[in-house]
Tab-separated table of C-alpha atoms in Angstrom:
chain	number	residue	atom	x	y	z
F	1	MET	CA	-43.052	3.825	69.390
F	2	SER	CA	-39.586	2.980	71.245
F	3	ASP	CA	-37.484	6.198	71.509
F	4	LEU	CA	-33.827	5.696	69.745
F	5	SER	CA	-33.475	9.343	69.250
F	6	ARG	CA	-30.429	9.222	71.750
F	7	PHE	CA	-29.128	5.799	70.954
F	8	SER	CA	-25.846	5.229	69.269
F	9	LEU	CA	-24.033	2.155	68.637
F	10	ASN	CA	-20.363	2.007	69.523
F	11	GLN	CA	-18.509	0.228	66.829
F	12	ALA	CA	-16.566	-1.725	69.527
F	13	THR	CA	-19.863	-3.631	70.494
F	14	THR	CA	-20.058	-5.023	66.919
F	15	LYS	CA	-16.208	-5.336	66.381
F	16	ARG	CA	-16.380	-7.975	63.657
F	17	TRP	CA	-19.103	-6.477	61.766
F	18	PRO	CA	-17.661	-4.943	58.448
F	19	MET	CA	-17.975	-1.305	58.296
F	20	GLU	CA	-20.392	-1.335	55.377
F	21	GLU	CA	-22.714	-3.789	57.066
F	22	THR	CA	-22.545	-1.932	60.217
F	23	VAL	CA	-23.789	1.361	58.774
F	24	ALA	CA	-26.495	-0.370	56.798
F	25	GLY	CA	-27.643	-2.312	59.882
F	26	CYS	CA	-27.767	0.764	62.080
F	27	VAL	CA	-29.889	2.502	59.170
F	28	ALA	CA	-32.374	-0.517	59.008
F	29	ALA	CA	-32.762	-0.618	62.741
F	30	GLY	CA	-33.572	3.041	63.018
F	31	VAL	CA	-30.423	3.939	64.909
F	32	PRO	CA	-29.342	7.589	64.347
F	33	GLY	CA	-25.670	7.471	65.697
F	34	ILE	CA	-22.529	5.542	65.549
F	35	GLY	CA	-19.334	5.822	67.627
F	36	LEU	CA	-16.364	4.938	65.786
F	37	TRP	CA	-13.055	3.351	66.498
F	38	ARG	CA	-9.999	4.360	64.503
F	39	ASP	CA	-8.534	0.707	63.904
F	40	GLN	CA	-11.979	-0.138	62.176
F	41	VAL	CA	-11.863	3.126	60.360
F	42	ASP	CA	-8.505	2.337	59.143
F	43	GLU	CA	-9.632	-0.852	57.441
F	44	LEU	CA	-12.018	1.258	54.996
F	45	GLY	CA	-9.952	4.340	55.121
F	46	VAL	CA	-11.025	7.737	56.725
F	47	GLU	CA	-12.362	9.342	53.581
F	48	ARG	CA	-14.475	6.312	52.356
F	49	THR	CA	-15.721	5.788	55.986
F	50	ALA	CA	-16.733	9.481	56.335
F	51	ALA	CA	-18.553	9.249	52.919
F	52	LEU	CA	-20.348	6.397	53.821
F	53	VAL	CA	-21.541	7.409	57.131
F	54	ARG	CA	-22.847	10.928	55.574
F	55	ALA	CA	-24.637	9.128	52.970
F	56	ALA	CA	-26.491	7.067	55.392
F	57	GLY	CA	-27.240	10.093	57.386
F	58	LEU	CA	-25.806	8.662	60.680
F	59	ARG	CA	-24.590	10.908	63.255
F	60	VAL	CA	-21.042	10.192	64.279
F	61	THR	CA	-21.107	10.584	68.052
F	62	THR	CA	-17.586	10.055	69.112
F	63	LEU	CA	-14.095	8.866	67.810
F	64	CYS	CA	-12.229	6.356	69.898
F	65	ARG	CA	-9.417	6.708	70.815
F	66	GLY	CA	-6.610	9.173	71.568
F	67	GLY	CA	-4.525	9.201	74.323
F	68	PHE	CA	-1.695	6.865	75.638
F	69	PHE	CA	0.485	9.893	76.681
F	70	THR	CA	3.000	7.945	78.612
F	71	VAL	CA	4.281	6.244	75.540
F	72	ASP	CA	6.679	7.455	72.714
F	73	GLY	CA	5.061	8.996	69.693
F	74	TRP	CA	1.764	10.383	71.554
F	75	PHE	CA	1.750	13.648	70.131
F	76	ASP	CA	1.883	12.754	66.530
F	77	ASP	CA	-0.629	10.143	66.873
F	78	ASN	CA	-3.027	12.490	68.813
F	79	ARG	CA	-2.898	15.129	66.300
F	80	ARG	CA	-3.702	12.586	63.648
F	81	ALA	CA	-6.733	11.565	65.672
F	82	ILE	CA	-8.026	14.923	65.883
F	83	ASP	CA	-7.767	15.395	62.076
F	84	GLU	CA	-9.619	12.056	61.611
F	85	ALA	CA	-12.387	13.220	64.095
F	86	VAL	CA	-12.661	16.408	61.878
F	87	ALA	CA	-12.774	14.254	58.676
F	88	LEU	CA	-15.438	12.056	60.222
F	89	GLY	CA	-17.559	14.725	61.684
F	90	ALA	CA	-16.976	13.404	64.930
F	91	PRO	CA	-17.368	16.281	67.734
F	92	VAL	CA	-15.676	14.298	70.683
F	93	LEU	CA	-12.292	12.243	70.574
F	94	VAL	CA	-12.255	9.997	73.574
F	95	LEU	CA	-8.847	9.996	75.560
F	96	VAL	CA	-7.587	6.707	77.086
F	97	SER	CA	-4.754	8.343	79.213
F	98	GLY	CA	-2.210	5.481	79.433
F	99	GLY	CA	-0.590	3.607	82.238
F	100	LEU	CA	2.369	4.051	84.134
F	101	PRO	CA	5.548	4.883	82.100
F	102	ALA	CA	8.087	1.849	81.629
F	103	GLY	CA	9.700	1.096	85.022
F	104	SER	CA	7.689	3.717	86.907
F	105	ARG	CA	5.849	3.406	90.035
F	106	ASP	CA	4.928	7.126	90.185
F	107	VAL	CA	1.059	7.240	89.693
F	108	ASP	CA	0.800	10.937	90.532
F	109	GLY	CA	3.751	11.723	88.193
F	110	ALA	CA	1.848	9.837	85.495
F	111	ARG	CA	-1.136	11.791	85.865
F	112	ARG	CA	0.774	15.164	85.769
F	113	ILE	CA	2.321	13.690	82.497
F	114	VAL	CA	-1.265	12.972	81.215
F	115	ALA	CA	-2.361	16.555	82.262
F	116	ASP	CA	0.602	18.335	80.612
F	117	ALA	CA	0.228	16.338	77.509
F	118	ILE	CA	-3.415	17.269	77.120
F	119	GLY	CA	-2.514	20.980	77.733
F	120	GLU	CA	-0.026	20.490	74.633
F	121	LEU	CA	-2.996	19.185	72.484
F	122	VAL	CA	-5.483	21.660	73.511
F	123	PRO	CA	-4.739	24.616	71.024
F	124	TYR	CA	-4.924	21.960	68.394
F	125	ALA	CA	-7.987	20.563	69.135
F	126	ARG	CA	-9.754	23.933	69.913
F	127	ALA	CA	-8.701	25.005	66.288
F	128	ALA	CA	-10.072	21.897	64.934
F	129	GLY	CA	-13.309	22.290	66.932
F	130	VAL	CA	-13.120	18.837	68.528
F	131	GLN	CA	-13.453	18.348	72.204
F	132	LEU	CA	-11.101	15.886	73.962
F	133	ALA	CA	-13.133	13.653	76.455
F	134	ILE	CA	-10.864	12.282	79.242
F	135	GLU	CA	-12.080	8.892	80.198
F	136	PRO	CA	-11.365	7.397	83.795
F	137	LEU	CA	-11.033	3.703	83.411
F	138	HIS	CA	-11.586	1.079	86.327
F	139	PRO	CA	-8.721	1.098	88.796
F	140	MET	CA	-7.613	-2.396	87.632
F	141	PHE	CA	-6.394	-0.620	84.344
F	142	ALA	CA	-4.152	1.846	86.212
F	143	SER	CA	-0.916	0.320	85.451
F	144	ASP	CA	-0.821	-0.423	81.859
F	145	ARG	CA	-3.776	1.258	80.234
F	146	CYS	CA	-5.014	4.443	82.336
F	147	VAL	CA	-3.859	6.048	85.284
F	148	ILE	CA	-6.761	8.286	85.407
F	149	ALA	CA	-9.065	5.869	87.643
F	150	THR	CA	-12.080	8.137	88.848
F	151	LEU	CA	-14.260	10.786	87.688
F	152	GLY	CA	-12.767	13.119	90.224
F	153	ASN	CA	-9.265	12.318	88.850
F	154	ALA	CA	-10.584	13.242	85.092
F	155	LEU	CA	-12.334	16.358	86.225
F	156	ASP	CA	-9.246	17.731	87.983
F	157	ILE	CA	-7.377	17.702	84.874
F	158	ALA	CA	-10.380	18.639	82.521
F	159	GLU	CA	-10.999	21.731	84.669
F	160	GLU	CA	-7.454	23.119	83.935
F	161	PHE	CA	-8.805	23.894	80.447
F	162	PRO	CA	-11.819	25.377	78.791
F	163	ALA	CA	-14.971	23.019	78.895
F	164	ALA	CA	-15.358	23.355	75.055
F	165	ALA	CA	-11.998	22.112	74.727
F	166	VAL	CA	-11.768	19.324	77.331
F	167	GLY	CA	-14.605	17.375	78.976
F	168	VAL	CA	-14.969	13.864	80.409
F	169	ALA	CA	-16.389	10.594	79.041
F	170	ILE	CA	-18.840	8.783	81.447
F	171	ASP	CA	-18.654	5.230	81.094
F	172	THR	CA	-20.800	2.777	83.398
F	173	TYR	CA	-18.605	0.079	83.185
F	174	HIS	CA	-15.668	2.058	84.592
F	175	LEU	CA	-17.450	4.079	87.110
F	176	TRP	CA	-20.363	1.814	88.571
F	177	TRP	CA	-18.142	0.925	91.810
F	178	ASP	CA	-17.463	4.327	93.049
F	179	ASP	CA	-19.499	5.875	95.841
F	180	GLN	CA	-18.462	9.157	94.863
F	181	VAL	CA	-19.605	9.026	91.244
F	182	TRP	CA	-22.840	10.675	91.859
F	183	VAL	CA	-21.405	13.912	93.374
F	184	GLN	CA	-18.766	13.862	90.809
F	185	LEU	CA	-21.520	13.584	88.081
F	186	ALA	CA	-23.018	16.571	89.425
F	187	ARG	CA	-19.755	18.337	89.361
F	188	ALA	CA	-19.223	17.532	85.709
F	189	GLY	CA	-22.699	18.696	84.884
F	190	ALA	CA	-22.402	22.212	86.762
F	191	ALA	CA	-19.118	22.752	84.696
F	192	GLY	CA	-20.634	21.763	81.384
F	193	ARG	CA	-17.881	18.876	81.215
F	194	ILE	CA	-19.598	15.816	80.113
F	195	ALA	CA	-18.693	15.091	76.751
F	196	CYS	CA	-20.048	11.705	76.024
F	197	PHE	CA	-22.019	8.943	77.875
F	198	GLN	CA	-21.311	5.160	77.250
F	199	VAL	CA	-23.119	2.222	78.883
F	200	ALA	CA	-22.216	-1.374	79.287
F	201	ASP	CA	-22.774	-3.770	82.099
F	202	TRP	CA	-20.373	-5.392	84.569
F	203	ILE	CA	-20.414	-9.338	84.323
F	204	THR	CA	-18.531	-11.821	86.407
F	205	PRO	CA	-16.434	-13.775	86.366
F	206	LEU	CA	-14.251	-11.590	84.465
F	207	PRO	CA	-12.233	-13.226	81.609
F	208	GLU	CA	-8.598	-13.922	81.644
F	209	GLY	CA	-7.073	-10.397	80.759
F	210	VAL	CA	-10.086	-8.617	82.154
F	211	LEU	CA	-10.466	-6.056	79.137
F	212	LEU	CA	-13.181	-8.232	77.511
F	213	GLY	CA	-15.527	-8.396	80.555
F	214	ARG	CA	-18.178	-6.125	79.488
F	215	GLY	CA	-21.849	-7.328	79.009
F	216	LEU	CA	-24.918	-5.823	76.942
F	217	PRO	CA	-27.160	-3.643	79.034
F	218	GLY	CA	-29.107	-5.583	81.449
F	219	THR	CA	-26.936	-8.708	81.741
F	220	GLY	CA	-24.801	-7.639	84.771
F	221	CYS	CA	-24.926	-5.641	88.117
F	222	VAL	CA	-24.703	-1.975	87.016
F	223	GLU	CA	-27.587	0.463	87.936
F	224	LEU	CA	-27.770	1.829	84.204
F	225	ARG	CA	-30.949	3.695	84.523
F	226	ARG	CA	-29.763	5.358	87.542
F	227	PHE	CA	-26.686	6.450	85.804
F	228	ARG	CA	-28.947	7.529	82.957
F	229	GLU	CA	-30.884	9.439	85.186
F	230	ALA	CA	-28.022	11.173	87.185
F	231	VAL	CA	-26.555	12.128	83.762
F	232	ASP	CA	-29.591	13.781	82.641
F	233	ALA	CA	-29.962	15.430	86.067
F	234	ALA	CA	-26.633	16.755	85.602
F	235	GLY	CA	-27.616	18.539	82.216
F	236	TYR	CA	-26.426	16.124	79.675
F	237	SER	CA	-28.841	15.346	76.843
F	238	GLY	CA	-26.779	13.893	74.036
F	239	PRO	CA	-26.118	10.591	72.715
F	240	ILE	CA	-26.086	7.260	74.757
F	241	GLU	CA	-23.659	4.827	73.223
F	242	VAL	CA	-23.637	1.185	74.088
F	243	GLU	CA	-19.897	0.145	74.001
F	244	VAL	CA	-19.338	-3.513	74.906
F	245	PHE	CA	-16.177	-5.677	74.489
F	246	HIS	CA	-16.696	-9.545	74.941
F	247	GLU	CA	-15.604	-12.462	72.818
F	248	ASP	CA	-18.991	-13.981	73.305
F	249	VAL	CA	-20.691	-10.771	71.949
F	250	TRP	CA	-18.167	-10.417	68.992
F	251	SER	CA	-18.662	-13.873	67.866
F	252	ARG	CA	-22.425	-13.327	67.182
F	253	PRO	CA	-23.809	-12.065	64.045
F	254	GLY	CA	-23.658	-8.017	64.251
F	255	ALA	CA	-27.355	-7.592	63.567
F	256	ASP	CA	-28.439	-9.954	66.404
F	257	VAL	CA	-26.109	-7.857	68.659
F	258	LEU	CA	-27.418	-4.687	67.629
F	259	ALA	CA	-30.918	-5.910	68.120
F	260	ASP	CA	-30.055	-6.942	71.779
F	261	SER	CA	-28.245	-3.735	72.464
F	262	ILE	CA	-31.437	-1.626	71.455
F	263	LYS	CA	-33.553	-4.059	73.608
F	264	GLY	CA	-31.220	-3.730	76.733
F	265	TYR	CA	-31.078	0.275	75.989
F	266	LEU	CA	-34.727	0.376	76.084
F	267	GLU	CA	-35.458	-1.878	79.122
F	268	HIS	CA	-32.374	-0.956	81.251
F	269	VAL	CA	-31.128	2.578	80.381
F	270	VAL	CA	-34.286	4.396	79.167
């Protein structure tokens, strides 16, 4: 029998599949976990989503996303995100840290802003029992979306705080290119900092806007199994989310995308 015990469908992969159908589809496919996105949760409501997922017996593996610390209103929004994670039963809130402040060219200063902001959130997150996961994004997103561009960047900030409060998110799409990633994965594991593991492939040519350039496992050039083995060797034994953003994927029926996600996971990740 195929082992799906660690598999989790990140809701972004089936973005246009309504929540009720997504949950039912996961149950029908024998999927034990789901990673939720706040915008999709909002469509149904936090309480109704929490009740739906609990009734289905699904484990919520992460909630995406908090962060964007370099824009106004970040503090209140991130506190709401932590509250939502608690209500949904998500142990991890993934943080996309935000790009350069408006008019700024100071990348180092922006990273300090991110570190300070996380420090302000840590007491609230610890009291709530939610781990914050700093996600490094590919450097092409540094100006507008995430100044944390390498796993080393993320760990430098995470290590300022207790591991139970702040970890890192490992996403193959964003880290596959970095020749230091294997050393940094071992560093993250030794410190107990791996909060979640997400897989997607890198496909070219990238679409206009580049954000929606992810592929299902096995459709691109990333050594996904090597990542999984390295994460396992680092001591992480938690869920593995398939998280893909691509217009062609979103345009397909959700059940078909889930089936191909499982197939790619079993063939190229496990």
